[in-house]
PDB file of C-alpha atoms in Angstrom:
ATOM      1  CA  UNK A   1     -23.475 334.000 249.484  1.00 46.00           C
ATOM      2  CA  UNK A   2     -20.055 334.511 248.204  1.00 58.00           C
ATOM      3  CA  UNK A   3     -17.831 337.345 248.882  1.00 65.00           C
ATOM      4  CA  UNK A   4     -14.780 338.848 247.540  1.00 85.00           C
ATOM      5  CA  UNK A   5     -12.228 336.704 246.230  1.00 92.00           C
ATOM      6  CA  UNK A   6      -9.795 335.712 248.986  1.00 97.00           C
ATOM      7  CA  UNK A   7      -6.196 335.488 247.923  1.00 97.00           C
ATOM      8  CA  UNK A   8      -4.130 332.533 249.159  1.00 98.00           C
ATOM      9  CA  UNK A   9      -0.288 333.131 248.449  1.00 97.00           C
ATOM     10  CA  UNK A  10       0.718 329.478 249.541  1.00 97.00           C
ATOM     11  CA  UNK A  11       2.420 326.053 249.169  1.00 96.00           C
ATOM     12  CA  UNK A  12       1.695 323.693 246.317  1.00 97.00           C
ATOM     13  CA  UNK A  13       2.865 319.922 246.818  1.00 94.00           C
ATOM     14  CA  UNK A  14       2.342 316.484 245.617  1.00 94.00           C
ATOM     15  CA  UNK A  15       1.717 314.436 248.799  1.00 90.00           C
ATOM     16  CA  UNK A  16       3.242 310.635 248.872  1.00 93.00           C
ATOM     17  CA  UNK A  17       1.344 308.648 251.451  1.00 92.00           C
ATOM     18  CA  UNK A  18       2.437 305.637 252.920  1.00 95.00           C
ATOM     19  CA  UNK A  19       0.190 303.622 255.389  1.00 95.00           C
ATOM     20  CA  UNK A  20       2.416 302.032 257.748  1.00 96.00           C
ATOM     21  CA  UNK A  21       1.729 300.053 261.186  1.00 96.00           C
ATOM     22  CA  UNK A  22       4.358 302.587 262.915  1.00 97.00           C
ATOM     23  CA  UNK A  23       6.894 304.891 261.935  1.00 97.00           C
ATOM     24  CA  UNK A  24       9.850 303.426 260.238  1.00 96.00           C
ATOM     25  CA  UNK A  25      13.185 303.595 262.681  1.00 96.00           C
ATOM     26  CA  UNK A  26      16.470 304.397 261.648  1.00 96.00           C
ATOM     27  CA  UNK A  27      18.358 301.511 259.503  1.00 97.00           C
ATOM     28  CA  UNK A  28      14.835 299.669 259.064  1.00 97.00           C
ATOM     29  CA  UNK A  29      13.602 298.842 256.036  1.00 97.00           C
ATOM     30  CA  UNK A  30       9.470 298.881 256.583  1.00 96.00           C
ATOM     31  CA  UNK A  31       6.839 297.793 254.057  1.00 96.00           C
ATOM     32  CA  UNK A  32       3.646 299.825 253.606  1.00 96.00           C
ATOM     33  CA  UNK A  33       0.186 298.834 253.751  1.00 96.00           C
ATOM     34  CA  UNK A  34      -0.720 301.242 250.885  1.00 95.00           C
ATOM     35  CA  UNK A  35       0.542 304.237 248.932  1.00 95.00           C
ATOM     36  CA  UNK A  36      -1.399 307.549 247.576  1.00 90.00           C
ATOM     37  CA  UNK A  37      -0.267 310.219 245.388  1.00 91.00           C
ATOM     38  CA  UNK A  38      -2.554 313.327 246.331  1.00 89.00           C
ATOM     39  CA  UNK A  39      -2.571 317.228 245.663  1.00 93.00           C
ATOM     40  CA  UNK A  40      -0.990 318.421 249.055  1.00 91.00           C
ATOM     41  CA  UNK A  41       0.959 321.588 250.525  1.00 93.00           C
ATOM     42  CA  UNK A  42      -0.277 323.696 253.255  1.00 94.00           C
ATOM     43  CA  UNK A  43      -1.404 326.302 250.634  1.00 97.00           C
ATOM     44  CA  UNK A  44      -3.078 324.267 248.192  1.00 97.00           C
ATOM     45  CA  UNK A  45      -5.136 322.091 251.230  1.00 96.00           C
ATOM     46  CA  UNK A  46      -6.349 325.469 252.460  1.00 98.00           C
ATOM     47  CA  UNK A  47      -7.404 326.740 249.238  1.00 98.00           C
ATOM     48  CA  UNK A  48      -9.600 323.610 248.682  1.00 98.00           C
ATOM     49  CA  UNK A  49     -10.895 324.127 252.224  1.00 98.00           C
ATOM     50  CA  UNK A  50     -11.830 327.692 251.232  1.00 98.00           C
ATOM     51  CA  UNK A  51     -13.624 326.310 248.342  1.00 98.00           C
ATOM     52  CA  UNK A  52     -15.179 323.424 249.829  1.00 97.00           C
ATOM     53  CA  UNK A  53     -16.565 326.212 252.493  1.00 97.00           C
ATOM     54  CA  UNK A  54     -18.431 328.187 249.601  1.00 96.00           C
ATOM     55  CA  UNK A  55     -15.606 330.961 249.301  1.00 97.00           C
ATOM     56  CA  UNK A  56     -14.294 332.251 246.005  1.00 96.00           C
ATOM     57  CA  UNK A  57     -10.606 331.663 246.137  1.00 97.00           C
ATOM     58  CA  UNK A  58      -7.517 332.501 244.211  1.00 96.00           C
ATOM     59  CA  UNK A  59      -4.407 330.637 244.484  1.00 97.00           C
ATOM     60  CA  UNK A  60      -1.027 332.160 243.797  1.00 97.00           C
ATOM     61  CA  UNK A  61       2.091 329.758 243.692  1.00 96.00           C
ATOM     62  CA  UNK A  62       4.365 327.720 241.773  1.00 96.00           C
ATOM     63  CA  UNK A  63       4.510 324.255 240.635  1.00 96.00           C
ATOM     64  CA  UNK A  64       6.975 322.316 238.434  1.00 94.00           C
ATOM     65  CA  UNK A  65       6.244 321.192 235.024  1.00 91.00           C
ATOM     66  CA  UNK A  66       6.176 317.449 236.270  1.00 84.00           C
ATOM     67  CA  UNK A  67       2.898 318.103 237.731  1.00 83.00           C
ATOM     68  CA  UNK A  68       0.758 319.935 235.690  1.00 84.00           C
ATOM     69  CA  UNK A  69      -2.270 317.554 236.868  1.00 90.00           C
ATOM     70  CA  UNK A  70      -2.181 319.943 239.816  1.00 93.00           C
ATOM     71  CA  UNK A  71      -3.996 322.523 237.871  1.00 95.00           C
ATOM     72  CA  UNK A  72      -6.730 320.500 237.166  1.00 94.00           C
ATOM     73  CA  UNK A  73      -7.305 319.191 240.694  1.00 94.00           C
ATOM     74  CA  UNK A  74      -7.553 322.798 242.021  1.00 97.00           C
ATOM     75  CA  UNK A  75      -9.975 323.581 239.309  1.00 97.00           C
ATOM     76  CA  UNK A  76     -11.959 320.417 240.255  1.00 96.00           C
ATOM     77  CA  UNK A  77     -12.495 322.338 243.602  1.00 96.00           C
ATOM     78  CA  UNK A  78     -13.248 325.520 242.171  1.00 97.00           C
ATOM     79  CA  UNK A  79     -10.111 327.172 243.161  1.00 97.00           C
ATOM     80  CA  UNK A  80      -8.818 330.050 240.670  1.00 96.00           C
ATOM     81  CA  UNK A  81      -5.568 328.735 239.216  1.00 96.00           C
ATOM     82  CA  UNK A  82      -5.010 331.670 236.778  1.00 94.00           C
ATOM     83  CA  UNK A  83      -2.083 332.739 239.037  1.00 95.00           C
ATOM     84  CA  UNK A  84      -0.261 329.797 239.412  1.00 96.00           C
ATOM     85  CA  UNK A  85       2.991 329.515 237.412  1.00 94.00           C
ATOM     86  CA  UNK A  86       5.607 326.715 236.079  1.00 94.00           C
ATOM     87  CA  UNK A  87       8.917 326.910 237.415  1.00 92.00           C
ATOM     88  CA  UNK A  88      12.031 325.619 236.575  1.00 93.00           C
ATOM     89  CA  UNK A  89      12.521 323.199 239.279  1.00 93.00           C
ATOM     90  CA  UNK A  90      10.390 320.241 240.355  1.00 94.00           C
ATOM     91  CA  UNK A  91       7.361 320.438 242.284  1.00 96.00           C
ATOM     92  CA  UNK A  92       7.147 320.407 245.928  1.00 95.00           C
ATOM     93  CA  UNK A  93       6.748 317.360 247.573  1.00 94.00           C
ATOM     94  CA  UNK A  94       6.258 315.465 250.970  1.00 90.00           C
ATOM     95  CA  UNK A  95       6.902 311.864 252.062  1.00 95.00           C
ATOM     96  CA  UNK A  96       4.101 311.060 254.507  1.00 92.00           C
ATOM     97  CA  UNK A  97       3.800 308.412 257.112  1.00 95.00           C
ATOM     98  CA  UNK A  98       0.476 307.479 258.715  1.00 92.00           C
ATOM     99  CA  UNK A  99       0.926 305.200 261.535  1.00 94.00           C
ATOM    100  CA  UNK A 100      -1.979 302.688 262.722  1.00 93.00           C
ATOM    101  CA  UNK A 101      -2.832 305.617 265.453  1.00 91.00           C
ATOM    102  CA  UNK A 102      -3.608 308.068 262.384  1.00 88.00           C
ATOM    103  CA  UNK A 103      -0.409 310.002 263.185  1.00 90.00           C
ATOM    104  CA  UNK A 104       1.616 311.456 260.698  1.00 90.00           C
ATOM    105  CA  UNK A 105       5.203 312.066 259.929  1.00 93.00           C
ATOM    106  CA  UNK A 106       6.128 314.106 257.300  1.00 91.00           C
ATOM    107  CA  UNK A 107       9.250 315.023 255.165  1.00 93.00           C
ATOM    108  CA  UNK A 108       8.981 318.073 252.914  1.00 90.00           C
ATOM    109  CA  UNK A 109      11.182 319.476 249.627  1.00 93.00           C
ATOM    110  CA  UNK A 110       9.854 322.970 249.068  1.00 94.00           C
ATOM    111  CA  UNK A 111      10.847 322.709 245.345  1.00 95.00           C
ATOM    112  CA  UNK A 112       8.936 325.050 243.017  1.00 96.00           C
ATOM    113  CA  UNK A 113       7.357 326.714 246.027  1.00 96.00           C
ATOM    114  CA  UNK A 114      10.339 328.766 246.429  1.00 94.00           C
ATOM    115  CA  UNK A 115      10.524 329.949 243.069  1.00 95.00           C
ATOM    116  CA  UNK A 116       7.716 332.712 243.706  1.00 95.00           C
ATOM    117  CA  UNK A 117       9.137 336.022 242.686  1.00 92.00           C
ATOM    118  CA  UNK A 118       7.898 338.588 244.948  1.00 92.00           C
ATOM    119  CA  UNK A 119       8.821 341.577 242.055  1.00 91.00           C
ATOM    120  CA  UNK A 120       5.721 339.740 240.536  1.00 89.00           C
ATOM    121  CA  UNK A 121       3.307 339.555 243.228  1.00 91.00           C
ATOM    122  CA  UNK A 122       1.427 342.569 242.662  1.00 87.00           C
ATOM    123  CA  UNK A 123       0.326 341.628 238.948  1.00 89.00           C
ATOM    124  CA  UNK A 124      -0.804 338.245 240.126  1.00 91.00           C
ATOM    125  CA  UNK A 125      -2.720 339.802 242.950  1.00 89.00           C
ATOM    126  CA  UNK A 126      -5.500 340.677 239.972  1.00 82.00           C
ATOM    127  CA  UNK A 127      -8.895 341.001 241.124  1.00 82.00           C
ATOM    128  CA  UNK A 128      -7.852 341.881 244.635  1.00 87.00           C
ATOM    129  CA  UNK A 129     -10.227 344.477 246.110  1.00 88.00           C
ATOM    130  CA  UNK A 130      -9.061 346.627 249.187  1.00 91.00           C
ATOM    131  CA  UNK A 131     -10.213 345.193 252.449  1.00 93.00           C
ATOM    132  CA  UNK A 132     -10.225 341.699 250.944  1.00 95.00           C
ATOM    133  CA  UNK A 133      -8.301 338.777 252.970  1.00 97.00           C
ATOM    134  CA  UNK A 134      -4.969 337.464 251.676  1.00 97.00           C
ATOM    135  CA  UNK A 135      -3.671 334.207 253.667  1.00 98.00           C
ATOM    136  CA  UNK A 136      -0.338 333.022 254.001  1.00 98.00           C
ATOM    137  CA  UNK A 137       1.421 330.059 255.252  1.00 96.00           C
ATOM    138  CA  UNK A 138       5.158 329.505 256.014  1.00 95.00           C
ATOM    139  CA  UNK A 139       6.033 327.171 253.092  1.00 93.00           C
ATOM    140  CA  UNK A 140       6.658 330.096 250.828  1.00 93.00           C
ATOM    141  CA  UNK A 141       9.888 332.661 250.742  1.00 92.00           C
ATOM    142  CA  UNK A 142      10.216 336.188 251.367  1.00 94.00           C
ATOM    143  CA  UNK A 143       6.940 335.975 254.163  1.00 95.00           C
ATOM    144  CA  UNK A 144       7.447 339.212 255.816  1.00 95.00           C
ATOM    145  CA  UNK A 145       8.116 340.962 252.398  1.00 96.00           C
ATOM    146  CA  UNK A 146       4.798 339.484 250.960  1.00 96.00           C
ATOM    147  CA  UNK A 147       2.743 340.180 254.070  1.00 97.00           C
ATOM    148  CA  UNK A 148       4.051 343.888 253.964  1.00 96.00           C
ATOM    149  CA  UNK A 149       3.398 344.423 250.168  1.00 95.00           C
ATOM    150  CA  UNK A 150      -0.756 343.234 250.694  1.00 96.00           C
ATOM    151  CA  UNK A 151      -0.962 345.247 253.592  1.00 96.00           C
ATOM    152  CA  UNK A 152      -0.029 348.310 251.832  1.00 94.00           C
ATOM    153  CA  UNK A 153      -2.418 347.456 249.506  1.00 93.00           C
ATOM    154  CA  UNK A 154      -5.196 347.512 252.059  1.00 95.00           C
ATOM    155  CA  UNK A 155      -5.611 343.840 252.388  1.00 96.00           C
ATOM    156  CA  UNK A 156      -6.756 342.082 255.655  1.00 97.00           C
ATOM    157  CA  UNK A 157      -4.328 339.493 256.667  1.00 98.00           C
ATOM    158  CA  UNK A 158      -4.652 335.950 257.930  1.00 98.00           C
ATOM    159  CA  UNK A 159      -1.373 333.909 258.802  1.00 98.00           C
ATOM    160  CA  UNK A 160      -1.062 330.184 259.469  1.00 98.00           C
ATOM    161  CA  UNK A 161       2.744 330.124 260.428  1.00 95.00           C
ATOM    162  CA  UNK A 162       3.255 326.533 259.719  1.00 92.00           C
ATOM    163  CA  UNK A 163       5.605 324.867 259.763  1.00 90.00           C
ATOM    164  CA  UNK A 164       6.927 327.006 262.798  1.00 92.00           C
ATOM    165  CA  UNK A 165      10.715 328.061 262.608  1.00 93.00           C
ATOM    166  CA  UNK A 166      12.873 330.982 262.983  1.00 93.00           C
ATOM    167  CA  UNK A 167      11.254 332.793 260.022  1.00 93.00           C
ATOM    168  CA  UNK A 168       7.582 332.471 261.749  1.00 93.00           C
ATOM    169  CA  UNK A 169       9.121 334.049 264.815  1.00 92.00           C
ATOM    170  CA  UNK A 170      10.231 336.830 262.815  1.00 93.00           C
ATOM    171  CA  UNK A 171       6.720 337.668 261.310  1.00 95.00           C
ATOM    172  CA  UNK A 172       5.567 341.219 262.179  1.00 95.00           C
ATOM    173  CA  UNK A 173       2.425 340.199 263.796  1.00 96.00           C
ATOM    174  CA  UNK A 174       1.596 344.005 264.200  1.00 95.00           C
ATOM    175  CA  UNK A 175       0.308 343.460 260.345  1.00 97.00           C
ATOM    176  CA  UNK A 176      -1.705 340.228 260.382  1.00 98.00           C
ATOM    177  CA  UNK A 177      -5.448 340.413 261.435  1.00 97.00           C
ATOM    178  CA  UNK A 178      -5.933 336.608 262.063  1.00 98.00           C
ATOM    179  CA  UNK A 179      -3.523 334.233 263.445  1.00 98.00           C
ATOM    180  CA  UNK A 180      -4.176 330.305 263.662  1.00 98.00           C
ATOM    181  CA  UNK A 181      -1.452 328.155 265.256  1.00 97.00           C
ATOM    182  CA  UNK A 182      -1.578 324.926 266.702  1.00 95.00           C
ATOM    183  CA  UNK A 183      -0.749 324.187 270.371  1.00 94.00           C
ATOM    184  CA  UNK A 184       3.000 323.831 270.021  1.00 94.00           C
ATOM    185  CA  UNK A 185       3.579 326.856 267.800  1.00 95.00           C
ATOM    186  CA  UNK A 186       1.283 328.699 270.591  1.00 95.00           C
ATOM    187  CA  UNK A 187       3.917 327.700 273.083  1.00 95.00           C
ATOM    188  CA  UNK A 188       6.945 328.759 271.052  1.00 94.00           C
ATOM    189  CA  UNK A 189       5.412 331.980 269.793  1.00 94.00           C
ATOM    190  CA  UNK A 190       4.374 332.675 273.544  1.00 94.00           C
ATOM    191  CA  UNK A 191       7.982 332.411 274.826  1.00 93.00           C
ATOM    192  CA  UNK A 192       9.323 334.308 272.223  1.00 90.00           C
ATOM    193  CA  UNK A 193       7.194 337.136 272.384  1.00 90.00           C
ATOM    194  CA  UNK A 194       5.004 337.105 275.379  1.00 90.00           C
ATOM    195  CA  UNK A 195       7.013 335.576 277.959  1.00 89.00           C
ATOM    196  CA  UNK A 196       5.645 332.201 278.004  1.00 90.00           C
ATOM    197  CA  UNK A 197       2.068 333.846 278.686  1.00 91.00           C
ATOM    198  CA  UNK A 198      -0.481 332.331 276.013  1.00 91.00           C
ATOM    199  CA  UNK A 199      -3.410 334.569 277.219  1.00 88.00           C
ATOM    200  CA  UNK A 200      -0.777 337.564 275.835  1.00 91.00           C
ATOM    201  CA  UNK A 201      -0.896 336.181 272.154  1.00 92.00           C
ATOM    202  CA  UNK A 202      -3.802 338.848 272.009  1.00 92.00           C
ATOM    203  CA  UNK A 203      -1.298 341.377 272.139  1.00 92.00           C
ATOM    204  CA  UNK A 204       0.268 340.517 268.926  1.00 93.00           C
ATOM    205  CA  UNK A 205      -2.680 340.858 266.725  1.00 94.00           C
ATOM    206  CA  UNK A 206      -6.788 341.206 266.998  1.00 95.00           C
ATOM    207  CA  UNK A 207      -7.523 337.446 266.715  1.00 97.00           C
ATOM    208  CA  UNK A 208      -5.391 334.485 267.429  1.00 97.00           C
ATOM    209  CA  UNK A 209      -7.095 331.119 267.371  1.00 97.00           C
ATOM    210  CA  UNK A 210      -5.141 327.965 268.615  1.00 97.00           C
ATOM    211  CA  UNK A 211      -5.984 324.453 267.314  1.00 97.00           C
ATOM    212  CA  UNK A 212      -5.511 321.848 270.054  1.00 94.00           C
ATOM    213  CA  UNK A 213      -6.368 318.486 268.467  1.00 90.00           C
ATOM    214  CA  UNK A 214      -8.436 316.305 270.479  1.00 90.00           C
ATOM    215  CA  UNK A 215      -8.602 319.179 273.325  1.00 93.00           C
ATOM    216  CA  UNK A 216     -10.564 321.428 270.662  1.00 95.00           C
ATOM    217  CA  UNK A 217      -9.331 324.841 270.189  1.00 97.00           C
ATOM    218  CA  UNK A 218      -9.088 328.255 272.012  1.00 97.00           C
ATOM    219  CA  UNK A 219      -9.355 331.978 270.715  1.00 97.00           C
ATOM    220  CA  UNK A 220      -7.494 334.867 272.434  1.00 95.00           C
ATOM    221  CA  UNK A 221      -8.833 338.461 271.623  1.00 91.00           C
ATOM    222  CA  UNK A 222      -8.712 341.595 272.757  1.00 84.00           C
ATOM    223  CA  UNK A 223     -12.359 341.654 274.212  1.00 82.00           C
ATOM    224  CA  UNK A 224     -12.325 337.492 275.150  1.00 90.00           C
ATOM    225  CA  UNK A 225     -11.062 334.120 275.332  1.00 95.00           C
ATOM    226  CA  UNK A 226     -13.322 331.341 273.694  1.00 96.00           C
ATOM    227  CA  UNK A 227     -12.946 327.964 274.049  1.00 97.00           C
ATOM    228  CA  UNK A 228     -14.664 324.832 272.023  1.00 97.00           C
ATOM    229  CA  UNK A 229     -14.440 321.494 272.302  1.00 95.00           C
ATOM    230  CA  UNK A 230     -13.367 319.148 269.511  1.00 94.00           C
ATOM    231  CA  UNK A 231     -15.953 316.686 268.137  1.00 95.00           C
ATOM    232  CA  UNK A 232     -15.173 313.176 269.030  1.00 93.00           C
ATOM    233  CA  UNK A 233     -14.617 311.136 265.496  1.00 94.00           C
ATOM    234  CA  UNK A 234     -12.786 307.624 264.888  1.00 93.00           C
ATOM    235  CA  UNK A 235      -9.612 309.091 263.139  1.00 91.00           C
ATOM    236  CA  UNK A 236      -8.457 307.587 260.407  1.00 90.00           C
ATOM    237  CA  UNK A 237      -5.463 309.811 259.131  1.00 88.00           C
ATOM    238  CA  UNK A 238      -5.024 313.361 260.928  1.00 87.00           C
ATOM    239  CA  UNK A 239      -2.989 314.840 257.785  1.00 83.00           C
ATOM    240  CA  UNK A 240      -4.737 318.172 256.438  1.00 88.00           C
ATOM    241  CA  UNK A 241      -7.162 318.681 259.795  1.00 93.00           C
ATOM    242  CA  UNK A 242      -5.000 321.885 260.442  1.00 95.00           C
ATOM    243  CA  UNK A 243      -5.588 323.256 257.229  1.00 96.00           C
ATOM    244  CA  UNK A 244      -9.210 322.022 257.106  1.00 97.00           C
ATOM    245  CA  UNK A 245      -9.658 323.935 260.022  1.00 97.00           C
ATOM    246  CA  UNK A 246      -7.904 327.180 258.755  1.00 98.00           C
ATOM    247  CA  UNK A 247      -9.717 327.159 255.470  1.00 98.00           C
ATOM    248  CA  UNK A 248     -12.908 326.948 257.469  1.00 98.00           C
ATOM    249  CA  UNK A 249     -12.563 329.383 259.895  1.00 98.00           C
ATOM    250  CA  UNK A 250     -11.274 331.968 257.609  1.00 98.00           C
ATOM    251  CA  UNK A 251     -14.427 331.518 255.522  1.00 98.00           C
ATOM    252  CA  UNK A 252     -16.835 331.758 258.651  1.00 97.00           C
ATOM    253  CA  UNK A 253     -14.738 335.182 259.610  1.00 96.00           C
ATOM    254  CA  UNK A 254     -15.148 336.347 256.024  1.00 96.00           C
ATOM    255  CA  UNK A 255     -18.965 335.487 256.588  1.00 95.00           C
ATOM    256  CA  UNK A 256     -18.906 337.654 259.689  1.00 95.00           C
ATOM    257  CA  UNK A 257     -19.654 334.756 262.165  1.00 96.00           C
ATOM    258  CA  UNK A 258     -19.289 334.883 265.729  1.00 96.00           C
ATOM    259  CA  UNK A 259     -16.254 333.731 266.706  1.00 96.00           C
ATOM    260  CA  UNK A 260     -17.475 331.063 268.722  1.00 96.00           C
ATOM    261  CA  UNK A 261     -19.626 329.590 265.737  1.00 97.00           C
ATOM    262  CA  UNK A 262     -16.371 330.091 263.403  1.00 97.00           C
ATOM    263  CA  UNK A 263     -14.438 327.841 265.500  1.00 97.00           C
ATOM    264  CA  UNK A 264     -17.168 325.334 266.016  1.00 97.00           C
ATOM    265  CA  UNK A 265     -17.660 325.251 262.382  1.00 97.00           C
ATOM    266  CA  UNK A 266     -14.100 324.762 261.653  1.00 98.00           C
ATOM    267  CA  UNK A 267     -13.984 322.103 264.241  1.00 97.00           C
ATOM    268  CA  UNK A 268     -16.603 320.033 262.486  1.00 97.00           C
ATOM    269  CA  UNK A 269     -15.054 320.161 259.167  1.00 97.00           C
ATOM    270  CA  UNK A 270     -11.514 319.048 260.495  1.00 96.00           C
ATOM    271  CA  UNK A 271     -13.080 316.328 262.456  1.00 96.00           C
ATOM    272  CA  UNK A 272     -14.993 315.174 259.127  1.00 96.00           C
ATOM    273  CA  UNK A 273     -11.551 315.236 257.605  1.00 95.00           C
ATOM    274  CA  UNK A 274      -9.746 312.836 259.702  1.00 94.00           C
ATOM    275  CA  UNK A 275     -12.132 310.483 259.096  1.00 94.00           C
ATOM    276  CA  UNK A 276     -10.882 309.914 255.732  1.00 91.00           C
ATOM    277  CA  UNK A 277      -7.531 309.119 254.590  1.00 84.00           C
ATOM    278  CA  UNK A 278      -5.401 311.805 252.515  1.00 81.00           C
ATOM    279  CA  UNK A 279      -5.308 315.736 252.945  1.00 82.00           C
ATOM    280  CA  UNK A 280      -7.048 318.061 250.370  1.00 89.00           C
ATOM    281  CA  UNK A 281      -9.256 314.660 249.252  1.00 89.00           C
ATOM    282  CA  UNK A 282     -10.555 314.463 252.981  1.00 91.00           C
ATOM    283  CA  UNK A 283     -11.789 318.168 253.284  1.00 96.00           C
ATOM    284  CA  UNK A 284     -15.318 318.219 253.339  1.00 96.00           C
ATOM    285  CA  UNK A 285     -18.017 320.348 251.420  1.00 96.00           C
ATOM    286  CA  UNK A 286     -19.896 323.027 253.213  1.00 96.00           C
ATOM    287  CA  UNK A 287     -23.046 321.067 252.958  1.00 97.00           C
ATOM    288  CA  UNK A 288     -21.406 317.659 254.481  1.00 96.00           C
ATOM    289  CA  UNK A 289     -20.313 319.950 257.282  1.00 97.00           C
ATOM    290  CA  UNK A 290     -23.937 321.091 257.901  1.00 95.00           C
ATOM    291  CA  UNK A 291     -25.045 317.737 258.172  1.00 95.00           C
ATOM    292  CA  UNK A 292     -22.446 316.674 260.621  1.00 95.00           C
ATOM    293  CA  UNK A 293     -23.554 319.544 262.855  1.00 94.00           C
ATOM    294  CA  UNK A 294     -26.710 319.112 262.584  1.00 92.00           C
ATOM    295  CA  UNK A 295     -26.350 315.256 263.239  1.00 91.00           C
ATOM    296  CA  UNK A 296     -24.119 315.853 266.232  1.00 88.00           C
ATOM    297  CA  UNK A 297     -26.764 318.511 268.065  1.00 81.00           C
ATOM    298  CA  UNK A 298     -29.350 315.756 267.679  1.00 74.00           C
ATOM    299  CA  UNK A 299     -27.296 313.496 269.844  1.00 67.00           C
TER     300      UNK A 299
END
């Protein structure tokens, strides 16, 4: 069953992915084993994850006229692209090294992502219904102002404040309903807002979910602390695993699943994602996640 359209105000990048035996060192020239050009950006990845989880999702963002194929790519995953505009500078892009341990190293160029005009945001939110969800990441400009604007419209707000920096620290978390961070981001946020006590993150907003890689995920809310383990898989590429988790956990929250079940489902989706190379291309469908959970439960 599909619900109200989720609005995702997020980045769109072209990922240039290089497989390497190890991360290149200063002054070194290192031949890559392979190269891929794929759709990326935390925002685009999370829109694809939401769509493959079964949600209606509209993506709001900006690309350059150099990579209009991105529109077709998003549409092929059933993402509404009607509010994506073409800007005057090059599309954002990332240079990604993936080593033999499936770890990644990323160099990011914001490009057209930072051309999103907050003054035109209301028009781009056509179709938004009061009480619906709006998702943000920290790869777009005027983050606090955009969160305030949609909150005034009656939105429920989900935020994945990555990459984590001073802008992320300055977010008005009183306006956030669902916060998803990784363990390093959680520690930085706790230092800034909660005297270093992770359990006090629940004082920032109603639900805070912390992803911890192979250690699983933990949720802090006013009522309880929930922990779920990670699924054990043979990782090929961890790029996009966090974005997969965000999309699937928000989908489960929208469907009003219990938080523990939402986290388990998102963990299963991100586990599947790391078994394939690439970011958006590796995000599984809801049916694949169901099959994976059933298989793992039977073991």
